[in-house]
Tab-separated table of C-alpha atoms and ligand atoms in Angstrom:
chain	number	residue	atom	x	y	z
A	331	VAL	CA	172.141	-26.976	15.918
A	332	LYS	CA	171.520	-30.300	14.040
A	333	GLY	CA	168.298	-32.704	13.950
A	334	LYS	CA	166.137	-29.659	15.183
A	335	VAL	CA	164.257	-28.416	11.758
A	336	GLY	CA	160.958	-26.864	12.651
A	337	ASN	CA	161.321	-26.512	16.729
A	338	PRO	CA	161.009	-23.417	17.776
A	339	ILE	CA	163.257	-23.948	20.769
A	340	ALA	CA	166.261	-23.815	18.360
A	341	GLU	CA	165.766	-20.773	17.021
A	342	TYR	CA	168.340	-18.384	18.404
A	343	THR	CA	166.793	-15.090	18.955
A	344	PRO	CA	168.936	-11.980	20.949
A	345	GLU	CA	166.145	-11.519	23.486
A	346	MET	CA	167.639	-15.180	24.595
A	347	ASP	CA	170.714	-13.925	24.904
A	348	ARG	CA	168.719	-10.883	27.206
A	349	ASN	CA	166.982	-13.518	29.282
A	350	MET	CA	169.577	-15.447	29.664
A	351	GLU	CA	171.658	-11.812	31.166
A	352	LEU	CA	168.802	-11.199	33.053
A	353	LYS	CA	168.993	-14.929	35.099
A	354	LYS	CA	172.541	-14.541	35.640
A	355	LYS	CA	172.070	-11.237	37.015
A	356	ILE	CA	169.833	-12.397	39.290
A	357	THR	CA	171.411	-15.618	40.117
A	358	ILE	CA	174.681	-14.041	40.945
A	359	GLY	CA	172.735	-11.379	42.661
A	360	MET	CA	170.623	-13.415	45.133
A	361	GLU	CA	172.443	-14.698	48.068
A	362	ALA	CA	174.591	-11.028	48.390
A	363	GLY	CA	171.156	-9.766	47.653
A	364	LEU	CA	169.648	-11.745	51.032
A	365	LEU	CA	172.458	-10.752	53.319
A	366	HIS	CA	171.946	-7.262	52.583
A	367	GLY	CA	168.427	-7.040	53.169
A	368	GLU	CA	167.939	-6.216	49.871
A	369	PHE	CA	164.278	-8.140	49.607
A	370	VAL	CA	162.272	-5.912	51.322
A	371	LEU	CA	158.314	-6.948	52.697
A	372	CYS	CA	155.319	-4.997	51.216
A	373	MET	CA	151.641	-5.667	52.488
A	374	GLN	CA	148.742	-5.180	50.515
A	375	PRO	CA	144.874	-4.928	53.159
A	376	LYS	CA	141.982	-6.951	52.402
A	377	TYR	CA	138.794	-5.807	53.029
A	378	SER	CA	135.335	-7.187	53.987
A	379	LEU	CA	133.287	-6.742	51.383
A	380	SER	CA	130.338	-6.477	54.010
A	381	ASP	CA	131.025	-3.303	56.137
A	382	GLU	CA	134.741	-2.378	54.424
A	383	SER	CA	136.769	-3.301	57.093
A	384	MET	CA	140.395	-4.599	56.685
A	385	SER	CA	140.439	-8.072	57.540
A	386	GLY	CA	143.954	-9.039	56.526
A	387	ALA	CA	146.699	-8.386	54.451
A	388	GLU	CA	149.277	-10.095	52.383
A	389	VAL	CA	153.013	-9.829	52.542
A	390	LEU	CA	154.436	-9.701	48.940
A	391	VAL	CA	158.140	-9.130	48.206
A	392	ARG	CA	159.989	-6.549	46.457
A	393	TRP	CA	163.880	-6.854	45.564
A	394	HIS	CA	165.607	-3.316	45.482
A	395	HIS	CA	168.723	-4.566	43.271
A	396	PRO	CA	171.689	-2.711	43.657
A	397	GLU	CA	172.115	-2.834	39.520
A	398	MET	CA	168.898	-3.083	38.023
A	399	GLY	CA	167.143	-1.537	40.711
A	400	LEU	CA	163.155	-2.291	41.492
A	401	LEU	CA	162.093	-6.049	40.537
A	402	SER	CA	158.799	-7.440	40.976
A	403	PRO	CA	158.771	-10.515	42.018
A	404	MET	CA	157.254	-12.302	38.684
A	405	MET	CA	160.754	-11.501	37.834
A	406	PHE	CA	162.603	-13.387	40.066
A	407	ILE	CA	160.374	-16.105	42.024
A	408	PRO	CA	159.607	-18.212	39.257
A	409	LEU	CA	163.713	-18.620	38.753
A	410	PHE	CA	164.315	-19.004	42.165
A	411	GLU	CA	161.973	-22.244	42.356
A	412	GLU	CA	163.491	-23.677	39.814
A	413	ASN	CA	167.558	-23.028	41.319
A	414	GLY	CA	165.673	-23.933	45.225
A	415	PHE	CA	166.537	-20.313	46.268
A	416	ILE	CA	163.546	-19.738	46.880
A	417	GLU	CA	163.295	-22.000	50.556
A	418	LYS	CA	165.692	-19.212	51.859
A	419	LEU	CA	163.460	-16.514	50.558
A	420	ASP	CA	160.315	-17.897	51.813
A	421	MET	CA	161.931	-18.625	55.586
A	422	TYR	CA	163.591	-15.338	55.680
A	423	ILE	CA	160.223	-13.556	54.516
A	424	PHE	CA	158.025	-15.646	56.955
A	425	GLU	CA	160.610	-14.828	60.040
A	426	ALA	CA	160.976	-10.729	58.769
A	427	THR	CA	157.171	-10.385	59.008
A	428	CYS	CA	157.372	-12.310	62.224
A	429	GLN	CA	159.759	-9.836	63.425
A	430	GLU	CA	157.573	-6.863	62.176
A	431	LEU	CA	154.275	-7.962	64.095
A	432	GLN	CA	156.079	-8.464	67.107
A	433	LYS	CA	157.463	-4.731	66.858
A	434	TRP	CA	154.599	-3.499	66.316
A	435	LYS	CA	152.781	-4.982	68.908
A	436	ARG	CA	155.317	-3.907	70.980
A	437	ALA	CA	154.665	-0.584	70.051
A	438	GLY	CA	151.259	-1.001	71.668
A	439	ILE	CA	149.592	-1.522	68.058
A	440	LEU	CA	146.011	-3.477	68.746
A	441	ASN	CA	144.091	-3.881	65.622
A	442	ILE	CA	146.987	-5.533	63.563
A	443	PRO	CA	144.694	-7.860	61.117
A	444	ARG	CA	145.661	-11.147	60.256
A	445	ILE	CA	148.767	-11.429	57.863
A	446	SER	CA	149.327	-13.911	55.058
A	447	VAL	CA	152.554	-15.175	53.541
A	448	ASN	CA	153.020	-17.017	50.615
A	449	ILE	CA	155.261	-19.726	50.850
A	450	SER	CA	155.894	-21.781	47.659
A	451	ARG	CA	155.564	-25.507	46.928
A	452	VAL	CA	159.346	-25.886	47.024
A	453	THR	CA	159.560	-24.728	50.362
A	454	LEU	CA	156.737	-26.951	51.977
A	455	GLY	CA	158.961	-29.609	50.385
A	456	ARG	CA	161.371	-28.973	53.579
A	457	LYS	CA	161.258	-32.469	55.647
A	458	ASN	CA	160.532	-30.200	58.987
A	459	ILE	CA	158.137	-27.129	57.157
A	460	VAL	CA	155.701	-26.759	59.703
A	461	LYS	CA	157.748	-27.018	62.849
A	462	GLU	CA	160.121	-24.802	61.707
A	463	LEU	CA	157.230	-22.411	60.633
A	464	ILE	CA	155.663	-23.058	64.493
A	465	ALA	CA	159.041	-22.350	66.135
A	466	ILE	CA	159.356	-18.896	63.619
A	467	ALA	CA	156.325	-17.697	65.251
A	468	GLU	CA	157.161	-19.187	68.849
A	469	ARG	CA	160.374	-17.033	68.711
A	470	TYR	CA	158.900	-13.627	68.143
A	471	ASN	CA	155.645	-14.690	70.393
A	472	LEU	CA	153.324	-14.712	68.013
A	473	GLU	CA	150.181	-16.687	68.413
A	474	THR	CA	149.814	-18.705	65.005
A	475	ASP	CA	146.053	-17.772	64.400
A	476	SER	CA	147.431	-14.346	63.658
A	477	LEU	CA	148.894	-15.818	60.441
A	478	GLU	CA	147.813	-17.474	56.975
A	479	VAL	CA	149.951	-19.659	54.856
A	480	GLU	CA	149.233	-19.182	51.308
A	481	ILE	CA	149.454	-21.876	48.931
A	482	THR	CA	148.824	-21.566	45.644
A	483	GLU	CA	146.281	-24.194	43.594
A	484	GLY	CA	149.188	-25.612	41.369
A	485	THR	CA	150.790	-27.042	44.579
A	486	LEU	CA	147.674	-29.282	45.092
A	487	GLU	CA	147.747	-30.543	42.085
A	488	ARG	CA	151.035	-32.373	42.711
A	489	SER	CA	152.039	-34.926	45.834
A	490	THR	CA	148.625	-34.238	46.919
A	491	GLU	CA	148.570	-36.727	49.929
A	492	ARG	CA	151.556	-35.281	51.085
A	493	ILE	CA	150.464	-31.278	51.226
A	494	ILE	CA	146.708	-32.337	52.776
A	495	LYS	CA	149.145	-33.309	55.468
A	496	ILE	CA	150.846	-30.820	55.651
A	497	ILE	CA	147.668	-28.684	55.213
A	498	ASN	CA	145.975	-30.195	58.200
A	499	ASP	CA	149.068	-29.955	60.586
A	500	LEU	CA	149.774	-26.073	59.736
A	501	LYS	CA	145.812	-26.094	60.883
A	502	SER	CA	146.424	-28.250	63.939
A	503	ALA	CA	148.949	-25.635	64.735
A	504	GLY	CA	146.598	-22.677	64.643
A	505	PHE	CA	147.940	-21.382	61.336
A	506	TYR	CA	144.979	-20.069	58.770
A	507	VAL	CA	145.600	-21.720	55.574
A	508	SER	CA	144.780	-20.566	51.980
A	509	ILE	CA	144.546	-22.007	48.646
A	510	ASP	CA	146.491	-18.882	46.437
A	511	ASP	CA	145.082	-18.777	42.474
A	512	PHE	CA	141.915	-20.682	42.620
A	513	GLY	CA	140.618	-21.512	39.577
A	514	SER	CA	143.810	-20.765	37.547
A	515	GLY	CA	144.487	-24.510	36.968
A	516	TYR	CA	142.731	-27.848	35.536
A	517	SER	CA	141.751	-29.535	38.736
A	518	SER	CA	140.116	-26.683	40.721
A	519	LEU	CA	137.045	-28.573	41.373
A	520	SER	CA	138.555	-31.639	42.436
A	521	ILE	CA	140.863	-29.846	44.695
A	522	LEU	CA	137.641	-28.535	46.788
A	523	LYS	CA	136.718	-32.312	47.124
A	524	ASP	CA	139.527	-33.023	50.119
A	525	MET	CA	141.222	-30.061	50.596
A	526	PRO	CA	141.792	-29.151	54.805
A	527	ALA	CA	142.126	-25.108	53.936
A	528	ASP	CA	140.358	-22.547	55.740
A	529	ILE	CA	140.132	-19.729	52.539
A	530	ILE	CA	140.216	-20.073	48.719
A	531	LYS	CA	141.423	-16.966	46.562
A	532	ILE	CA	140.203	-16.865	43.616
A	533	ASP	CA	142.925	-15.836	41.228
A	534	LYS	CA	142.897	-12.689	40.004
A	535	GLU	CA	143.005	-14.069	36.096
A	536	PHE	CA	140.167	-16.067	36.272
A	537	LEU	CA	138.031	-13.475	37.955
A	538	SER	CA	138.787	-11.023	35.024
A	539	GLU	CA	138.317	-13.084	32.480
A	540	THR	CA	135.614	-14.663	33.929
A	541	PHE	CA	133.773	-11.523	34.613
A	542	ASP	CA	133.323	-10.381	30.901
A	543	SER	CA	130.198	-12.351	30.314
A	544	GLN	CA	126.910	-13.224	32.007
A	545	LYS	CA	127.741	-17.071	32.101
A	546	GLY	CA	131.048	-16.026	33.398
A	547	LYS	CA	129.284	-14.115	36.355
A	548	LYS	CA	127.092	-17.085	37.215
A	549	ILE	CA	129.905	-19.036	37.185
A	550	ILE	CA	132.140	-17.020	39.706
A	551	ASN	CA	128.696	-16.664	41.210
A	552	SER	CA	128.561	-20.875	41.755
A	553	VAL	CA	132.138	-20.644	43.069
A	554	ILE	CA	131.721	-18.123	45.609
A	555	GLN	CA	128.167	-20.548	46.713
A	556	MET	CA	129.708	-23.918	46.732
A	557	SER	CA	132.748	-22.636	48.767
A	558	LYS	CA	130.155	-21.269	51.415
A	559	GLU	CA	128.428	-24.702	51.655
A	560	LEU	CA	131.804	-25.905	52.205
A	561	ASN	CA	132.553	-23.090	54.791
A	562	LEU	CA	135.304	-21.873	52.998
A	563	GLU	CA	135.906	-18.018	53.357
A	564	ILE	CA	136.171	-16.697	49.951
A	565	VAL	CA	138.812	-13.843	48.572
A	566	ALA	CA	138.344	-12.307	45.584
A	567	GLU	CA	141.908	-11.046	44.450
A	568	GLY	CA	142.782	-8.440	41.461
A	569	ILE	CA	139.989	-6.466	42.234
A	570	GLU	CA	140.421	-3.264	40.433
A	571	THR	CA	136.788	-1.240	40.077
A	572	LYS	CA	134.058	-0.915	41.893
A	573	GLU	CA	131.969	-2.605	39.664
A	574	GLN	CA	133.470	-5.762	40.425
A	575	ALA	CA	133.545	-4.787	44.371
A	576	GLU	CA	130.128	-4.427	43.915
A	577	SER	CA	128.919	-7.426	42.102
A	578	LEU	CA	131.115	-9.590	44.231
A	579	LYS	CA	129.370	-7.876	47.434
A	580	SER	CA	126.025	-9.094	45.792
A	581	MET	CA	127.047	-12.706	45.337
A	582	ASN	CA	128.067	-12.603	48.906
A	583	CYS	CA	131.912	-12.702	48.526
A	584	ASP	CA	133.578	-12.517	52.046
A	585	VAL	CA	136.207	-10.468	51.448
A	586	ALA	CA	138.477	-8.539	48.427
A	587	GLN	CA	141.777	-7.705	47.641
A	588	GLY	CA	142.926	-5.574	45.266
A	589	TYR	CA	144.106	-1.791	43.521
A	590	TYR	CA	140.483	-0.148	43.784
A	591	PHE	CA	140.787	-1.050	47.390
A	592	ALA	CA	144.528	-0.549	48.222
A	593	LYS	CA	148.009	-1.799	46.506
A	594	PRO	CA	150.541	-3.168	48.495
A	595	MET	CA	152.791	-0.620	50.145
A	596	PRO	CA	155.878	-0.314	52.071
A	597	LEU	CA	155.563	-1.473	55.967
A	598	GLU	CA	155.394	2.300	57.266
A	599	ALA	CA	152.741	2.781	55.254
A	600	PHE	CA	150.756	-0.549	56.041
A	601	LYS	CA	151.400	0.663	59.583
A	602	LYS	CA	149.961	3.846	59.565
A	603	LEU	CA	147.130	2.938	57.451
A	604	ILE	CA	146.235	0.153	60.461
A	605	LYS	CA	146.872	2.923	63.067
A	606	ILE	CA	144.158	5.279	61.588
A	607	THR	CA	141.612	1.759	60.306
A	608	ARG	CA	138.758	0.859	62.046
A	609	GLN	CA	138.514	-3.139	61.713
B	1173	C2E	P1	150.024	-14.006	44.250
B	1173	C2E	O1	150.257	-14.025	45.247
B	1173	C2E	O2	148.903	-14.036	43.193
B	1173	C2E	O3	149.604	-12.424	44.983
B	1173	C2E	C1	148.778	-11.250	44.534
B	1173	C2E	C2	149.653	-10.077	42.939
B	1173	C2E	O4	148.169	-9.481	42.118
B	1173	C2E	C3	150.565	-9.624	43.887
B	1173	C2E	O5	151.390	-9.367	42.733
B	1173	C2E	C4	149.745	-8.407	43.941
B	1173	C2E	O6	150.308	-7.116	43.904
B	1173	C2E	C5	148.865	-8.095	42.603
B	1173	C2E	N1	147.610	-7.324	42.478
B	1173	C2E	C6	147.358	-7.139	43.659
B	1173	C2E	N2	146.238	-6.280	43.612
B	1173	C2E	C7	146.000	-6.012	42.036
B	1173	C2E	C8	145.018	-5.885	41.137
B	1173	C2E	O7	143.391	-4.978	41.522
B	1173	C2E	N3	145.692	-5.859	39.733
B	1173	C2E	C9	146.534	-6.244	39.202
B	1173	C2E	N4	146.592	-6.055	38.298
B	1173	C2E	N5	147.357	-7.185	40.236
B	1173	C2E	C10	146.887	-6.600	41.582
B	1173	C2E	P2	153.467	-9.570	42.959
B	1173	C2E	O8	153.336	-8.384	44.225
B	1173	C2E	O9	153.573	-8.606	41.543
B	1173	C2E	O10	153.667	-10.292	43.406
B	1173	C2E	C11	153.505	-11.718	41.984
B	1173	C2E	C12	153.679	-12.891	42.965
B	1173	C2E	O11	154.642	-13.491	43.233
B	1173	C2E	C13	152.407	-13.445	43.806
B	1173	C2E	O12	151.023	-13.771	42.852
B	1173	C2E	C14	153.136	-14.442	44.131
B	1173	C2E	O13	152.401	-15.789	43.559
B	1173	C2E	C15	154.309	-14.728	44.338
B	1173	C2E	N6	154.643	-13.763	45.693
B	1173	C2E	C16	155.366	-12.648	46.177
B	1173	C2E	N7	156.017	-12.957	47.141
B	1173	C2E	C17	155.880	-13.519	47.878
B	1173	C2E	C18	157.142	-14.553	48.699
B	1173	C2E	O14	157.020	-13.687	49.425
B	1173	C2E	N8	157.581	-15.902	48.662
B	1173	C2E	C19	156.638	-16.326	47.503
B	1173	C2E	N9	156.861	-17.955	47.229
B	1173	C2E	N10	155.867	-15.768	46.173
B	1173	C2E	C20	155.739	-14.795	46.284
B	1174	CA	CA1	149.542	-14.876	47.084
B	1175	CA	CA1	146.870	-15.255	43.928
B	1176	CA	CA1	148.846	-15.203	40.814
């Protein structure tokens, strides 16, 4: 390594080797993984804080890797966003979700709540993404308003005009749109100004860090009140304790999602849950 004195990037560590190894395995296995059904859907319910009814659920992907076992999305989503594979995965997950919902409807399950799917900023870059999503929903005879698209706040920090158009088009088509990880970036507040989404999801790290102090609670409270003024539904994610849930309820936060209420679960378990849950 030449000319890199003091540059930590040039420093070799065995950890880097392991990372490279992991990345390689993930890249080599991804296409086959998709073909063989190794990517599976989980769902995590969201609850209305006013009456604790289930108001929706989020689809979260898991990878049952043949060699490495169960992989969390944190291990492969960032890599897939780099190498572009996320496009295929997002489209697959969206379609698999629609297919599942159609099955449930055909089986006579009536109280299916609104289901949200994460769509990466990379996938939103597809030329006809909104048309594609509409076509998939139609293929499975689903009303678009039974589906929600979660777009991360980070997406809005770049190429904003194009993204705003996409959000508007999604909404015109009937989909709900939420801004995920709100509060995780640098421009959260300015994003609210001309962002046409229906729902704001307060980032779990932002929430847990901010909740720690009285000042922090006031910040959360004003984010909630401001969202109300703007007619946005507000969802708090990563709720792990009763105290957090009660505090958010007293601030009139609409919806909460987190381990305190329910963890992400396999589809079968979720289906059982909605069969016995009132809405
Ligand atoms: P996210 O969209 O912010 O999803 C919420 C994450 O928080 C999920 O992690 C969920 O399991 C976790 N979580 C929920 N409640 C709690 C809690 O009370 N405490 C804590 N500590 N965590 C909680 P997960 O499933 O590991 O997913 C991580 C991220 O991967 C997601 O964050 C999302 O950005 C991404 N992701 C997952 N599935 C997909 C997908 O199909 N497509 C795309 N593009 N991204 C996905
Ligand atoms: Ca999400
Ligand atoms: Ca989030
Ligand atoms: Ca997140």
